[in-house]
C-alpha atoms as one frame of an Amber mdcrd trajectory, in Angstrom:
protein
  92.632 217.836   6.267  95.491 215.507   7.163  96.222 214.577   3.544  96.089
 218.230   2.482  98.493 219.190   5.277 100.955 216.411   4.391 100.881 217.376
   0.697 101.379 221.063   1.591 104.353 220.296   3.847 105.994 218.064   1.243
 105.536 220.698  -1.467 106.924 223.400   0.835 109.884 221.169   1.672 110.627
 220.580  -2.018 110.479 224.331  -2.710 112.517 225.240   0.375 115.251 222.749
  -0.408 115.905 223.796  -3.969 113.052 225.320  -5.888 111.278 223.574  -8.722
 114.150 221.277  -9.749 114.773 219.491  -6.457 116.322 216.285  -7.822 119.102
 218.090  -9.672 120.029 220.009  -6.503 120.534 217.050  -4.153 123.907 216.842
  -2.456 126.045 213.819  -3.381 125.147 212.274  -0.007 121.413 212.799  -0.618
 121.689 211.269  -4.118 123.428 208.205  -2.662 120.819 207.877   0.079 118.000
 208.070  -2.489 119.739 205.504  -4.666 120.150 203.175  -1.679 116.489 203.677
  -0.727 115.462 202.684  -4.259 117.788 199.657  -4.268 116.036 198.385  -1.136
 112.541 198.581  -2.637 110.562 195.597  -1.375 113.110 194.901   1.374 112.612
 197.804   3.771 111.657 196.812   7.322 108.137 197.323   8.581 107.563 200.597
  10.445 106.331 198.627  13.486 107.687 195.410  14.958 104.361 193.573  14.639
 101.331 194.610  12.637  99.111 193.998   9.668  97.810 196.235   6.907  94.158
 197.013   7.590  93.799 199.955   5.208  95.137 199.531   1.691  96.651 202.137
  -0.617  94.437 203.801  -3.227  90.660 203.869  -3.622  89.013 201.930  -0.799
  85.336 201.500   0.069  83.981 203.143   3.210  82.619 200.488   5.547  78.878
 200.879   6.077  78.473 203.298   3.157  77.863 201.303  -0.034  79.268 202.948
  -3.147  81.317 205.512  -1.191  85.072 205.428  -1.750  87.956 207.314  -0.183
  91.497 207.729  -1.464  94.114 206.408   0.953  97.508 207.954   0.120  99.283
 205.371   2.248  98.545 202.264   4.237  97.050 201.831   7.679  98.864 199.296
   9.837  97.069 197.938  12.906  99.453 196.946  15.662  99.377 196.105  19.372
  98.758 198.896  21.883 101.983 200.663  22.832 103.762 199.832  19.553 106.713
 201.960  18.528 106.873 203.445  15.030 110.284 202.986  13.409 112.073 204.661
  10.505 111.964 202.588   7.309 115.436 203.742   6.277 118.261 206.153   7.105
 117.316 209.783   6.586 116.691 213.233   8.032 113.579 214.323   9.908 112.342
 217.302   7.894 108.960 217.909   9.516 107.073 217.149  12.711 103.548 218.498
  13.016 100.238 217.944  14.766  96.797 217.673  13.217  93.865 218.205  15.558
  92.321 214.802  16.223  95.046 212.947  14.305  97.984 213.291  16.724 101.496
 213.879  15.317 103.041 213.165  11.925 106.725 212.891  11.074 108.244 213.250
   7.602 111.680 211.776   6.908 113.695 212.558   3.773 115.743 209.772   2.158
 117.356 211.608  -0.760 114.534 212.294  -3.221 112.202 209.940  -1.307 110.124
 210.793   1.747 108.311 208.639   4.267 105.426 209.835   6.423 104.433 208.309
   9.768 101.146 209.557  11.235  99.126 208.992  14.436 102.071 209.235  16.797
 102.403 210.346  20.401 105.428 210.444  22.728 107.776 211.513  19.927 111.435
 210.470  20.060 112.772 212.701  17.243 112.681 216.337  16.172 113.245 218.294
  12.958 116.861 218.056  11.839 117.563 214.708  13.504 119.423 212.149  11.416
 117.750 208.767  11.881 118.813 205.226  11.091 116.830 202.248   9.838 114.458
 200.936  12.537 115.156 203.884  14.861 112.234 204.668  17.188 110.204 207.697
  16.082 107.396 207.650  18.644 104.541 205.575  20.014 101.571 204.746  17.800
  98.460 206.254  19.415  96.224 203.618  20.968  92.447 203.888  20.707  90.931
 201.182  22.868  93.236 198.196  22.653  94.500 198.696  19.099  96.912 201.161
  17.567  96.881 202.184  13.900  99.867 203.735  12.136  99.246 205.565   8.874
 102.331 205.450   6.639 103.088 206.949   3.235 105.974 206.877   0.744 106.624
 209.730  -1.697 109.134 210.369  -4.481 109.360 214.142  -4.563 105.671 215.088
  -5.080 104.528 211.660  -6.323 102.649 209.362  -3.926 103.801 205.726  -4.037
 102.215 202.520  -2.736 104.078 201.645   0.510 103.351 197.927   0.078 105.837
 197.879  -2.813 108.582 199.155  -0.501 108.282 197.173   2.730 109.334 193.531
   3.006 106.633 190.940   2.573
């Protein structure tokens, strides 16, 4: 349900912004921002101060269910309880929404690129806010003594592997 909702919101955002040919209708500022986002591929800061990837991008096996795979459209980053999610890059908050049982998700537009941050509580931003690199977005929900941030990177309607974008 979460993945379907994120895809639906991104598609609606693309249509709302400029119809079917979104990239050609970016403002000069949005084109520059997208170009800068691309130029920083592999050097973007982590979306949390401390954490490690515990759920990889793509087809991953379901623990305890041999032969069963799920498609992860992003990465899952385990981090200490109380961690703050941060923007990967300058951009505009285009969507904030809740999914029952999955807390809040935030989508930020960086020109033709979008980043998604999911499993947040205590939000610090709202739709329309202009954010800067490493700006606090909200607190990663803690379940027990660990917090897990789900993060995605998109180029228009194409899902990209976030590990290629964040610094190593």
